[in-house]
Short mmCIF file of C-alpha atoms and ligand atoms in Angstrom, two decimals:
data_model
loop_
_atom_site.label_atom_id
_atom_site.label_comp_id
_atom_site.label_asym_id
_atom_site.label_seq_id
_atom_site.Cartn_x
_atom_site.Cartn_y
_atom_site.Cartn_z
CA UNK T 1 -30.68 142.53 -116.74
CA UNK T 2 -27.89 141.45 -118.58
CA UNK T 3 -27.96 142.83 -122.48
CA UNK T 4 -26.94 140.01 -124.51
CA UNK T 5 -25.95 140.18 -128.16
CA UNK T 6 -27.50 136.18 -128.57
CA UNK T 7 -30.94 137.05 -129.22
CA UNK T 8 -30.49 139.88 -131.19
CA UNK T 9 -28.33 138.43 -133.26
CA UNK T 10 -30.27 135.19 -133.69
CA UNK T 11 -33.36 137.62 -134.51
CA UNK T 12 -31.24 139.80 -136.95
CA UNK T 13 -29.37 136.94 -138.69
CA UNK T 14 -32.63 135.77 -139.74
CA UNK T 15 -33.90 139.08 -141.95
CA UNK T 16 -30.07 138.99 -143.41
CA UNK T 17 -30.85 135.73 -144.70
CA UNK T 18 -33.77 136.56 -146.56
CA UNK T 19 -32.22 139.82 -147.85
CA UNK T 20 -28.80 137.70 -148.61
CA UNK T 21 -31.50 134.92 -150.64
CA UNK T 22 -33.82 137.50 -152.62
CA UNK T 23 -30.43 139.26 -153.91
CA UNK T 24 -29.11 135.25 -154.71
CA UNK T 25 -32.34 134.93 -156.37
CA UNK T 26 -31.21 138.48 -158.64
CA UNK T 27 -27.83 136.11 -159.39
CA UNK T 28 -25.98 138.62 -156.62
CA UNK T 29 -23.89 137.63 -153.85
CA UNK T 30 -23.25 140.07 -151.43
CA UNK T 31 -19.14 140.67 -151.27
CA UNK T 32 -17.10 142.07 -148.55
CA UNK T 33 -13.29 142.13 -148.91
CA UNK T 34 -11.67 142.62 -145.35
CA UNK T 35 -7.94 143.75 -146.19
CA UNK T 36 -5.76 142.69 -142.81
CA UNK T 37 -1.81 144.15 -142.74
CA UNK T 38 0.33 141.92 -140.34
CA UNK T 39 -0.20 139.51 -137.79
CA UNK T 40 -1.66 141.25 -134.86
CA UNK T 41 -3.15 138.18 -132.72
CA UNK T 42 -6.72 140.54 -132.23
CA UNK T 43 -6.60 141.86 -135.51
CA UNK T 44 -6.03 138.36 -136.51
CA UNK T 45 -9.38 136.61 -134.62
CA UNK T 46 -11.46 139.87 -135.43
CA UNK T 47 -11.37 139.46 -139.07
CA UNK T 48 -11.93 135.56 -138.81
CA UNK T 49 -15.01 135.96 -136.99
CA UNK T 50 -16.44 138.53 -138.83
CA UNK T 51 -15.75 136.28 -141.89
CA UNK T 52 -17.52 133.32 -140.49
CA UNK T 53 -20.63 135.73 -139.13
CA UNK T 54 -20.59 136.88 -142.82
CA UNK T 55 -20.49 133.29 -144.66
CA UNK T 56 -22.81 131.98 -142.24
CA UNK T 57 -25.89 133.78 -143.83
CA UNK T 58 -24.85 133.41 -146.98
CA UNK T 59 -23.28 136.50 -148.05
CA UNK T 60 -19.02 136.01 -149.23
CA UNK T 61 -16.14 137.35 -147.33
CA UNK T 62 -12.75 137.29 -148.15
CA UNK T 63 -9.82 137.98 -146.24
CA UNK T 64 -6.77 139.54 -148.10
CA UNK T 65 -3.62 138.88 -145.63
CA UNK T 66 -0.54 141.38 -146.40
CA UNK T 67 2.89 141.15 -144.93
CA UNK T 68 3.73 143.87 -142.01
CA UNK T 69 6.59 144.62 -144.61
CA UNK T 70 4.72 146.11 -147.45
CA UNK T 71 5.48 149.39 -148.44
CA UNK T 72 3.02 152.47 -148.96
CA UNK T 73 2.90 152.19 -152.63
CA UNK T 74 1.95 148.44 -152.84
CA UNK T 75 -0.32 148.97 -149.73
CA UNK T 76 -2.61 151.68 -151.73
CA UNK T 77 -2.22 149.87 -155.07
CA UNK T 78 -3.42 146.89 -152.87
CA UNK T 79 -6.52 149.06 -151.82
CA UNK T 80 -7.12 150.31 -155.24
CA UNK T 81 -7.72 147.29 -156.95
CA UNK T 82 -10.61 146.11 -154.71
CA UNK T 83 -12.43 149.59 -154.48
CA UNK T 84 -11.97 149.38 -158.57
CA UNK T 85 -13.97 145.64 -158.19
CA UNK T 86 -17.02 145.82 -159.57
CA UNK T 87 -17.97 142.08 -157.94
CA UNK T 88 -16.93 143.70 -154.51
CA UNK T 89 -20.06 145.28 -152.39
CA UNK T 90 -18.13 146.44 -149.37
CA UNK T 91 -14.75 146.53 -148.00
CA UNK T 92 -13.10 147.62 -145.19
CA UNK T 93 -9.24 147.97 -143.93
CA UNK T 94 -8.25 146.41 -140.16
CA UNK T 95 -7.21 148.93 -138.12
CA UNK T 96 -4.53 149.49 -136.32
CA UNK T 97 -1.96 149.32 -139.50
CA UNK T 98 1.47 148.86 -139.05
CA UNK T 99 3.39 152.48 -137.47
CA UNK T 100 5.11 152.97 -141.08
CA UNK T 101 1.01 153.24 -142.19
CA UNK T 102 -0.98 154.72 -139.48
CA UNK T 103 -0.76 158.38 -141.48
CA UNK T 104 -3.14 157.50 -143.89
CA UNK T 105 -7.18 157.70 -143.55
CA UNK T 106 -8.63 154.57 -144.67
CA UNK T 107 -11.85 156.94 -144.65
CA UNK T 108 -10.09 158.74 -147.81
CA UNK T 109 -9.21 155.48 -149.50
CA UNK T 110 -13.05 153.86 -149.59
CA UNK T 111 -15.86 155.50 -151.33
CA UNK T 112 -18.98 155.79 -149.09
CA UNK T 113 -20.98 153.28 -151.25
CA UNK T 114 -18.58 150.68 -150.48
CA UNK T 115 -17.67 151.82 -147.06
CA UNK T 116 -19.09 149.23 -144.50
CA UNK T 117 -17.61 150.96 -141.51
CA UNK T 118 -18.72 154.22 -142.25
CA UNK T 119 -15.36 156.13 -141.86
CA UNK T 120 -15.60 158.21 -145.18
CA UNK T 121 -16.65 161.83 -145.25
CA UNK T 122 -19.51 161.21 -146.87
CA UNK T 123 -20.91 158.51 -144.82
CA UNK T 124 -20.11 160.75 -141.24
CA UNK T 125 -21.24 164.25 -143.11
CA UNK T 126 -25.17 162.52 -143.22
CA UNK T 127 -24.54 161.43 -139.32
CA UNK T 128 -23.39 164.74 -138.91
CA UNK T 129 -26.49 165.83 -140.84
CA UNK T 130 -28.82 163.65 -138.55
CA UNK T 131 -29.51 160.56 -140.10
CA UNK T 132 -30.16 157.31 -138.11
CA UNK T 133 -29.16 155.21 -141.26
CA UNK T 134 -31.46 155.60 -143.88
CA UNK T 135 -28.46 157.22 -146.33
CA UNK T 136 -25.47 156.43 -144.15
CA UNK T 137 -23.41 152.98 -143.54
CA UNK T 138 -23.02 153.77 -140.01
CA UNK T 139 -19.88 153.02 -138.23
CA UNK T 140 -20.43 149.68 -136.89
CA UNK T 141 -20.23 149.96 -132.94
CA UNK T 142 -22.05 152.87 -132.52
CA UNK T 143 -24.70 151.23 -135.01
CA UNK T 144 -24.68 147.71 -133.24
CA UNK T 145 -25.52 149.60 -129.83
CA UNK T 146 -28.48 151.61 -131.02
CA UNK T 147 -29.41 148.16 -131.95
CA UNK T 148 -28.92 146.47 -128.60
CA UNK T 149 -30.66 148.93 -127.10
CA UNK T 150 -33.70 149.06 -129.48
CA UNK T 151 -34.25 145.16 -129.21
CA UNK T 152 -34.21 145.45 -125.16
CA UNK T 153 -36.50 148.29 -125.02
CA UNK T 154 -34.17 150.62 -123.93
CA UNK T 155 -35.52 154.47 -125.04
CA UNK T 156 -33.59 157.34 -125.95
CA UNK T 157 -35.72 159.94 -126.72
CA UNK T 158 -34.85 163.22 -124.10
CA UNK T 159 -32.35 160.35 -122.11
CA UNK T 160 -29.76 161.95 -120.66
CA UNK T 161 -26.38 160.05 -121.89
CA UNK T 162 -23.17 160.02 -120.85
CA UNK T 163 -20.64 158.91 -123.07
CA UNK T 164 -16.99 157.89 -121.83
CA UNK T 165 -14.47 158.67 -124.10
CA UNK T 166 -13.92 160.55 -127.71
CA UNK T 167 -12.31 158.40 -130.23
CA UNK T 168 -13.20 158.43 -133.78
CA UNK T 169 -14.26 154.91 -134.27
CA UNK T 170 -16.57 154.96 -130.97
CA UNK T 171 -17.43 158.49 -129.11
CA UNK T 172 -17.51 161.11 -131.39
CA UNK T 173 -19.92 158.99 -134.09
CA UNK T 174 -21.67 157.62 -130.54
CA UNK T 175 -22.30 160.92 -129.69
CA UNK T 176 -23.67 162.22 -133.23
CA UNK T 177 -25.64 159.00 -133.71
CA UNK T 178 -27.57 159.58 -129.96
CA UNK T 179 -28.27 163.11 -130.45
CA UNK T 180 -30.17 161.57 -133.81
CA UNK T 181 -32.34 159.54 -131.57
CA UNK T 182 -32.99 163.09 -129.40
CA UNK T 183 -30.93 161.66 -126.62
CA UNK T 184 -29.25 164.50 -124.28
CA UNK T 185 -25.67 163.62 -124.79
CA UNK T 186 -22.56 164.76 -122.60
CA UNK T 187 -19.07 163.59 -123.80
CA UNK T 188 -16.68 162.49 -121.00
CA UNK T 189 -12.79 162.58 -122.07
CA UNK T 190 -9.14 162.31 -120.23
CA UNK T 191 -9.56 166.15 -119.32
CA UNK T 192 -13.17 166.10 -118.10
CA UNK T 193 -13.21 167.36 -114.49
CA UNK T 194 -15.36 165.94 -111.83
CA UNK T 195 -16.33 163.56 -114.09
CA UNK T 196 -18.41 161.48 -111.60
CA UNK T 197 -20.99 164.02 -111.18
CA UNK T 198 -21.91 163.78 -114.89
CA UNK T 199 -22.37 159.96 -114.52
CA UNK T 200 -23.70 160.06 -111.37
CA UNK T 201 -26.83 161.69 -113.22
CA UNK T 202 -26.91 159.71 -116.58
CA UNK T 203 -29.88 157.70 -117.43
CA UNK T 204 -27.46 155.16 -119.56
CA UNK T 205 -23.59 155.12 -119.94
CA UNK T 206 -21.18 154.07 -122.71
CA UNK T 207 -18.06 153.32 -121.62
CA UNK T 208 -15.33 153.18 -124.84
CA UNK T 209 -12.11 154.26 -123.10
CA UNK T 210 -10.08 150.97 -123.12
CA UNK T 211 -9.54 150.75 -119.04
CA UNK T 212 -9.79 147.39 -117.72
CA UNK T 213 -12.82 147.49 -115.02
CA UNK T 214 -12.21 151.42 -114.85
CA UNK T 215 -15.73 151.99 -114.35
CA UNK T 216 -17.26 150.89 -110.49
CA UNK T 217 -19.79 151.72 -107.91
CA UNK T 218 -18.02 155.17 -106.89
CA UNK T 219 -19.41 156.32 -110.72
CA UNK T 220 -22.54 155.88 -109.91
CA UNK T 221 -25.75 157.71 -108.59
CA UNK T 222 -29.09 156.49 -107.49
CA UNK T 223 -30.82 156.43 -110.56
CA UNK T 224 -29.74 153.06 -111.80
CA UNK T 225 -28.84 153.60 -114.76
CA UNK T 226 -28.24 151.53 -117.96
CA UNK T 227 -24.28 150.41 -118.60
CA UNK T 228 -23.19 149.75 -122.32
CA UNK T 229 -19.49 148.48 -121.92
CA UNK T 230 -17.69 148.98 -125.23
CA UNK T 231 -13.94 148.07 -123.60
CA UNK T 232 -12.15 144.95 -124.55
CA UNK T 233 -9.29 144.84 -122.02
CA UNK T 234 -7.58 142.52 -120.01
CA UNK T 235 -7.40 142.65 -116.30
CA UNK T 236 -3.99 141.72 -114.20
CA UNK T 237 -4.93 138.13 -114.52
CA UNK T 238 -4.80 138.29 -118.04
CA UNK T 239 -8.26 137.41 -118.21
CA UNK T 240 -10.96 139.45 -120.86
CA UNK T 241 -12.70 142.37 -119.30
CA UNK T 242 -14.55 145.45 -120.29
CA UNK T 243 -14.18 149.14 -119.29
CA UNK T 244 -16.66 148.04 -116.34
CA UNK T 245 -16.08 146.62 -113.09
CA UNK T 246 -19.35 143.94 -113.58
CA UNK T 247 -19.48 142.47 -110.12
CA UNK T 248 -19.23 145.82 -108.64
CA UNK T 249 -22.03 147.85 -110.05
CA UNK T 250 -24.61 145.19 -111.77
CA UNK T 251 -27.07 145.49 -108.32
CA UNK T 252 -26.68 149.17 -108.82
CA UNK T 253 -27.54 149.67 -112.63
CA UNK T 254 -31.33 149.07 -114.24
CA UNK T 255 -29.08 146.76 -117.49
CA UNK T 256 -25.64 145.64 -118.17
CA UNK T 257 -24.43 144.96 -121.47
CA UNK T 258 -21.08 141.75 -120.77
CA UNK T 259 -17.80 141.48 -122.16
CA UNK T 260 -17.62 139.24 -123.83
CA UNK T 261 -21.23 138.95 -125.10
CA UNK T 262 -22.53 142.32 -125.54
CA UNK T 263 -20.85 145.35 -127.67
CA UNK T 264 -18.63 143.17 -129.70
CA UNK T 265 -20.86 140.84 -131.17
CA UNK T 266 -23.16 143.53 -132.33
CA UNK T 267 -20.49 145.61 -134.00
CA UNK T 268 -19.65 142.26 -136.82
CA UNK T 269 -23.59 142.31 -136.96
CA UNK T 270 -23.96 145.64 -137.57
CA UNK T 271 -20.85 145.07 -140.70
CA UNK T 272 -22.99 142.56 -141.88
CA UNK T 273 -25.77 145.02 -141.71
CA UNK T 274 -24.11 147.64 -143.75
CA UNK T 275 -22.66 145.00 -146.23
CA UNK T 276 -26.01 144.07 -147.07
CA UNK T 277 -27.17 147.96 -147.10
CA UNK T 278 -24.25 148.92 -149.43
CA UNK T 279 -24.90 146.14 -152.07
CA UNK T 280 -28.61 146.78 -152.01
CA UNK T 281 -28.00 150.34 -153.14
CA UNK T 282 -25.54 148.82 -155.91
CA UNK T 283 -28.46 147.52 -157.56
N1 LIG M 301 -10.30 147.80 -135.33
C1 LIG M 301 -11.01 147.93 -134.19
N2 LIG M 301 -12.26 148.36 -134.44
C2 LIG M 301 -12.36 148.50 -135.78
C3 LIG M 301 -13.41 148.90 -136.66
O1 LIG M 301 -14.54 149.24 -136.25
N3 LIG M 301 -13.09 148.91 -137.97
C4 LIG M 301 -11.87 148.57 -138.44
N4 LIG M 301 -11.67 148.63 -139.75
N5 LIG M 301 -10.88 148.19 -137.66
C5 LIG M 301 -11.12 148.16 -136.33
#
């Protein structure tokens, strides 16, 4: 079984419409504010389709575009002004920023209330605490899987999980989020050591390292396990890819989640998600 983002998202898109149109009906629009430094081609169609995914059920989303060239100062005083917005609901920086700004922690710069990727202390000290989203805006991909794999049935409760990879954005919150759900989690990194006997017992595997079709057959054990590919790579061909050789293992797993088509689309719904969660508690 392949786990597609379509349905879900047709499903989901529905309840954000209602919750968009009862705050309307309040005179509130829910507002995100994306702020995008430079012209980095991904960076560039990420933000574009999360603003049409945004606009499409009614909520507003703009995009403020700075120059690669702008300087620390401007860059915070940039930031400033929309956390100091009162009309603004959520907002979020791109990431990666330019080298000369990769030091600072957008985390620091947003409040929690506002923070619709869920990178500030106070948002990760409740995931940390064991909340599943109630007080937390989650960050988004970890979020949009839970998702994916509530809507296909897909239980967690005593699973054993193997997660590939520990960045900040992906396995570390990944990790926190499953052992909420009272999944068994293991964390796989660069210096994990016979690292196919872990996933050669997992009952579902992330994969969020960012290796084009790292993951194959040889990974795998008999107990056909569930595949949640997180990677957007390209392969030699230059051609889109996950973390997950596809062809290779999808007759030995139970579900597959497709890049394109799976992970990504459910991280801009789960932004939308936590837009709509932030400006509801603004009211
Ligand atoms: N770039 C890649 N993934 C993300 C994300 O989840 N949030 C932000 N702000 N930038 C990203």
């Amino acid at each position: 079984m392949d786990l597609m983002a379509g349905p879900v998202r047709s499903k989901e898109i529905e309840i954000l419409k209602a919750r968009t149109d009862a705050m309307q009906k309040r005179g509130v629009t829910p507002t995100l504010k994306v702020i995008l430094v430079g012209d980095m081609k991904a960076s560039l169609i990420y933000t574009r389709s999360k603003k049409k995914f945004i606009e499409n059920f009614g909520a507003s989303c703009e995009i403020i575009h700075l120059p690669s060239s702008i300087n620390e100062a401007e860059f915070l005083a940039e930031v400033g002004n929309v956390v100091g917005d009162d009309s603004v609901h959520g907002l979020f920086v791109q990431l990666p920023l330019p080298k000369h700004l990769s030091h600072i922690d957008v985390g620091d710069l947003i409040p929690g209330h506002k923070d619709v990727d869920g990178f500030n202390q106070k948002n990760i000290y409740e995931l940390f605490k064991g909340d599943r989203g109630d007080k937390a805006l989650l960050p988004c991909t970890p979020k949009g899987i839970i998702t994916l794999l509530h809507h296909y049935n897909i239980g967690l409760d005593g699973k054993n999980v193997v997660i590939l990879g520990r960045s900040e954005i992906v396995g570390r919150p990944m990790a926190l989020l499953l052992l909420n759900h009272n999944a068994t989690v293991t964390v796989c990194h660069s210096k994990t050591q016979n690292i196919k006997a872990i996933t050669g017992n997992a009952d579902i595997i992330i994969s969020a390292i960012g290796r084009a079709k790292f993951l194959d057959r040889s990974f795998l054990g008999d107990k056909k396990p569930v595949i949640v590919d997180v990677g957007i790579n390209h392969d030699d061909a230059g051609k889109l890819c996950g973390d997950v050789n596809y062809d290779d293992v999808k007759d030995l797993c139970s579900a597959i989640s497709p890049v394109p088509g799976g992970v990504g689309p459910m991280t801009i719904l789960s932004l939308a998600q936590n837009l709509l969660q932030a400006t509801e508690m603004s009211l």
